[in-house]
Coordinates of C-alpha atoms in Angstrom, one line a residue:
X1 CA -5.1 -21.8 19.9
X2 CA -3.3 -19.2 18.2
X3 CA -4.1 -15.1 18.8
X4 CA -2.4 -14.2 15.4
X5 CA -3.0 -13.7 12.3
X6 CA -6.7 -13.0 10.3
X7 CA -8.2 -16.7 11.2
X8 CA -8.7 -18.8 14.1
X9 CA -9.1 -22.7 14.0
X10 CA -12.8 -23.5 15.7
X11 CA -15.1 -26.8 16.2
X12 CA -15.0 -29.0 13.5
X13 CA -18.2 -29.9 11.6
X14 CA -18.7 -33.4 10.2
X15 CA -15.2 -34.2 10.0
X16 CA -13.9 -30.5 8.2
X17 CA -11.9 -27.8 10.2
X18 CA -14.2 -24.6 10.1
X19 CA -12.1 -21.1 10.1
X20 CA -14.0 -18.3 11.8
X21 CA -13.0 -14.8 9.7
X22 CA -12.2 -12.7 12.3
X23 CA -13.0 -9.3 10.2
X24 CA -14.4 -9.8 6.7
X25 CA -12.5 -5.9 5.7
X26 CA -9.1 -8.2 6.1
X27 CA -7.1 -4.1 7.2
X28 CA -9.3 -2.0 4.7
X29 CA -8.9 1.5 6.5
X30 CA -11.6 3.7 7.5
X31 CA -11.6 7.2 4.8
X32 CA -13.0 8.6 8.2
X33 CA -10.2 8.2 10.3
X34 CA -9.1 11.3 11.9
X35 CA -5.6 10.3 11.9
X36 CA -5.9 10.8 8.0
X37 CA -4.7 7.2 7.8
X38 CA -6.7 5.1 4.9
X39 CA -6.4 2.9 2.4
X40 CA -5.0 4.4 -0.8
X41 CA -5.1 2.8 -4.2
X42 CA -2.0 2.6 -7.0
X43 CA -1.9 1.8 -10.5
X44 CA 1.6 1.2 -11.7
X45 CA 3.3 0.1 -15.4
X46 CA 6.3 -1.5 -15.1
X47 CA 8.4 -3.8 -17.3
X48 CA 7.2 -7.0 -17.5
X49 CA 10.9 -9.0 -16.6
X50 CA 12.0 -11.4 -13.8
X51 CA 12.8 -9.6 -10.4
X52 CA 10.8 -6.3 -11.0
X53 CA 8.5 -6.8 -8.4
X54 CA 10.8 -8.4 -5.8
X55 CA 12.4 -4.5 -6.2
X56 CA 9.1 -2.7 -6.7
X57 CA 7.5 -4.3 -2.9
X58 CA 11.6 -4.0 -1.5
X59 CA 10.6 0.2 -1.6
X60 CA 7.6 -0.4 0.4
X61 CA 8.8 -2.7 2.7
X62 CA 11.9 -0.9 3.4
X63 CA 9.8 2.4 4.6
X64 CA 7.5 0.2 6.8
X65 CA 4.2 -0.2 4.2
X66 CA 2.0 -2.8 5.0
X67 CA 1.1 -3.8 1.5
X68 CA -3.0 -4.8 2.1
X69 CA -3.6 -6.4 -1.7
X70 CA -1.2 -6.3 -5.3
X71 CA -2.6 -7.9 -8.6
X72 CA -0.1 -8.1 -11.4
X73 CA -1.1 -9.0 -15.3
X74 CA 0.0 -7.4 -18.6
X75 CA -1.0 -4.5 -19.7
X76 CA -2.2 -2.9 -22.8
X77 CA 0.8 -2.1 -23.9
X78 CA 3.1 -5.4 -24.9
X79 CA 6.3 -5.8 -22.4
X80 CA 4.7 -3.8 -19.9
X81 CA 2.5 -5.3 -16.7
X82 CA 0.3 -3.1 -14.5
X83 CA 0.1 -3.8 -11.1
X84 CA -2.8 -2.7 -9.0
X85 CA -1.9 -2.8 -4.9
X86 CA -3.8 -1.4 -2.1
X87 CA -1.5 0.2 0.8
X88 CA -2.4 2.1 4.1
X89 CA -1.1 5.5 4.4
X90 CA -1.6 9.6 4.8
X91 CA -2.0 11.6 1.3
X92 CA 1.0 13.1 2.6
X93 CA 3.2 9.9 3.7
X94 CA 1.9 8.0 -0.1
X95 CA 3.2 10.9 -2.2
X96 CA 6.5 10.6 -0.9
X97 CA 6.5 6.8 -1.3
X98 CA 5.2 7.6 -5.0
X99 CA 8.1 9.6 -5.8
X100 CA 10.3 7.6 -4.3
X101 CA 8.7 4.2 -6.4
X102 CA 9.5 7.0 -9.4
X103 CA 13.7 6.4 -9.2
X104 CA 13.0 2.5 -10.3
X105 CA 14.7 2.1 -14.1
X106 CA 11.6 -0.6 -14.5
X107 CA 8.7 1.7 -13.4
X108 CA 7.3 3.8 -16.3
X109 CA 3.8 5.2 -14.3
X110 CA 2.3 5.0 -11.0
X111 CA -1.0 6.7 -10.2
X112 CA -2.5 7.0 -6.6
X113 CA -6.4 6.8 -7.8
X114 CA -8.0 6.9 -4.6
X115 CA -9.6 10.4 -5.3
X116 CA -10.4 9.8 -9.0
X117 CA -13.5 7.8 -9.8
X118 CA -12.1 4.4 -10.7
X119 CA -13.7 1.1 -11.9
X120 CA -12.4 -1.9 -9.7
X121 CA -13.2 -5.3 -9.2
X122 CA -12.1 -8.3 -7.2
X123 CA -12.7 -12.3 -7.3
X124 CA -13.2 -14.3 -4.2
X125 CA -13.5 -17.8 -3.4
X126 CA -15.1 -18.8 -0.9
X127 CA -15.7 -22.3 1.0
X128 CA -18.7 -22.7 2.8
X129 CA -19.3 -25.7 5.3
X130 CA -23.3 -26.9 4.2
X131 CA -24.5 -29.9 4.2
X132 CA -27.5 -30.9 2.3
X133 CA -30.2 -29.3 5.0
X134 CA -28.1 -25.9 4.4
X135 CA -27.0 -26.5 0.6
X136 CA -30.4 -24.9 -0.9
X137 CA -30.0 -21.7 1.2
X138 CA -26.4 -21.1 0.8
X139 CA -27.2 -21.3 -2.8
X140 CA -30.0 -18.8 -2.3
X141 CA -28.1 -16.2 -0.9
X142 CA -25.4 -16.9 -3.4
X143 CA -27.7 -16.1 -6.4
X144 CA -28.7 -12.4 -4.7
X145 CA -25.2 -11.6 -4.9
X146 CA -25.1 -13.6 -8.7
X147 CA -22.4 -15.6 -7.1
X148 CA -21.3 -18.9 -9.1
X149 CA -20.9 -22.5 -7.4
X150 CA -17.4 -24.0 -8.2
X151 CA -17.5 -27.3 -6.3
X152 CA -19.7 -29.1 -4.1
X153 CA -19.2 -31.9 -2.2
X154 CA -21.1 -33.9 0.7
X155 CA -20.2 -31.4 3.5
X156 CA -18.8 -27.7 1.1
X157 CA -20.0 -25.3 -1.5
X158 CA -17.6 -23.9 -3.0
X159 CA -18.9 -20.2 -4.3
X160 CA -17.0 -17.6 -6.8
X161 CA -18.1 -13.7 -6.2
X162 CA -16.9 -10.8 -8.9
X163 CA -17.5 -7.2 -7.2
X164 CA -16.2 -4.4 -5.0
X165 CA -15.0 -4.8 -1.5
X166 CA -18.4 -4.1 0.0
X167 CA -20.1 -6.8 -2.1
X168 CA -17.2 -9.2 -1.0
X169 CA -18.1 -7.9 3.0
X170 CA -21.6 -8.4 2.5
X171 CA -21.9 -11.9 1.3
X172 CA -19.2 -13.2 3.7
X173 CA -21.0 -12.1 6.9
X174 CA -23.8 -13.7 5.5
X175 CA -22.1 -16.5 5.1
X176 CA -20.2 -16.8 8.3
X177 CA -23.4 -18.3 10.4
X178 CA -23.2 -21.5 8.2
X179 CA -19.1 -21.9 8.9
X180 CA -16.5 -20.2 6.4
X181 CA -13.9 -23.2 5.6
X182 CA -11.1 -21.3 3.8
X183 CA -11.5 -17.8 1.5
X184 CA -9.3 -16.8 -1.3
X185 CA -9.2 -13.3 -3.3
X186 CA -7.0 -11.6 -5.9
X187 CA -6.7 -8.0 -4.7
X188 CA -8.7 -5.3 -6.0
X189 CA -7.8 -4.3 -10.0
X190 CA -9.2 -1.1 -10.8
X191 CA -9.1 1.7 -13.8
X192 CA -9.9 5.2 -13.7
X193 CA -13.2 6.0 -14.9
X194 CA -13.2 8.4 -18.4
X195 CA -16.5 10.0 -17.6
X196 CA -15.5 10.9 -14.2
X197 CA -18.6 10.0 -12.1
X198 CA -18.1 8.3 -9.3
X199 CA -19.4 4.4 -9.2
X200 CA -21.7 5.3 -6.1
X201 CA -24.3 7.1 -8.8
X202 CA -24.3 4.5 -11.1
X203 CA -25.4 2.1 -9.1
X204 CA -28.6 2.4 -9.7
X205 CA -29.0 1.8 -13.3
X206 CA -28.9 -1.7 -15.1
X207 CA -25.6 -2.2 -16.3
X208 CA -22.7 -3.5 -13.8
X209 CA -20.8 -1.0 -12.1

């Protein structure tokens, strides 16, 4: 049995290999860490042509960044791709990486958001081992978090989840009594918020935050 990396091969059930998430945070950074370590969050444009990002994720790998999650797509603007990634680091030691991500010809902006109220979001799949006995309450808890089915079979449910890393946390320890098969997720996309208030105190109103 292997020690490394984020999952470890356990029993089988009916047949299907069953991986047990070790953490369901997958390296998110505590903001409380005295070290003044955390997970910081950058919104780049860059020009939307072949081998920009092979350069872009060279910088961070040269100076020793662990790059945590990166989303690519194009932008508003047409030629131009942002990229979202999520990297650990000091305010200190990510400014210096900023201006250094600055002297690419193919970046035009990056923008460490981590203390400006943003919007973000992230999908996750996830593949949960239920039979039929377990089916109706894996579906249950699914709904709370208005989490979508994808595929079912005789021994799976397949579920897709839309949210914030805390709502991706909370349903997958949920989950992880029933048997958590395989998990999938695109990184966390985010956009500053215009207003400026901070997502935690809109969370209590009706519309999706």
């Amino acid at each position: 049995m292997s020690a490394g990396g984020d999952v470890y091969p356990v029993e089988s059930y009916d047949g299907y290999a069953i991986n047990q998430v070790l953490d369901a945070h997958w390296g998110d950074l505590n903001d409380e860490d005295t070290s003044g370590l955390r997970s910081h969050t950058l919104s780049m444009l860059v020009n939307d042509s072949p081998g920009v990002l092979n350069i872009l994720t060279g910088v961070f790998a040269r100076r020793g960044y662990n790059i945590q999650s990166l989303a690519v797509g194009h932008s508003e603007v047409e030629g131009l791709s942002r990229i979202t990634t999520v990297v650990p680091g000091t305010d200190e030691s990510i400014s210096k990486l900023v201006q250094q991500l600055y002297k690419l010809a193919d970046l035009h902006e990056v923008r460490d958001i981590t203390n400006l109220p943003f919007a973000e979001r992230e999908l996750m799949l996830i593949k949960i081992a239920a039979n039929s006995a377990a089916r109706r309450d894996v579906l249950d808890i699914a709904q709370i978090f208005r989490a979508n089915a994808v595929d079912v079979s005789g021994h799976t449910v397949t579920l897709e989840l839309t949210g914030d890393l805390d709502k991706m946390v909370a349903l997958q320890r949920l989950l992880e009594p029933y048997g958590i098969c395989e998990v999938a997720r695109t990184g966390r996309v985010a956009l500053v918020r215009e207003l400026g208030v901070d997502s935690k105190y809109l969370r209590g109103y009706s519309f999706p935050v």
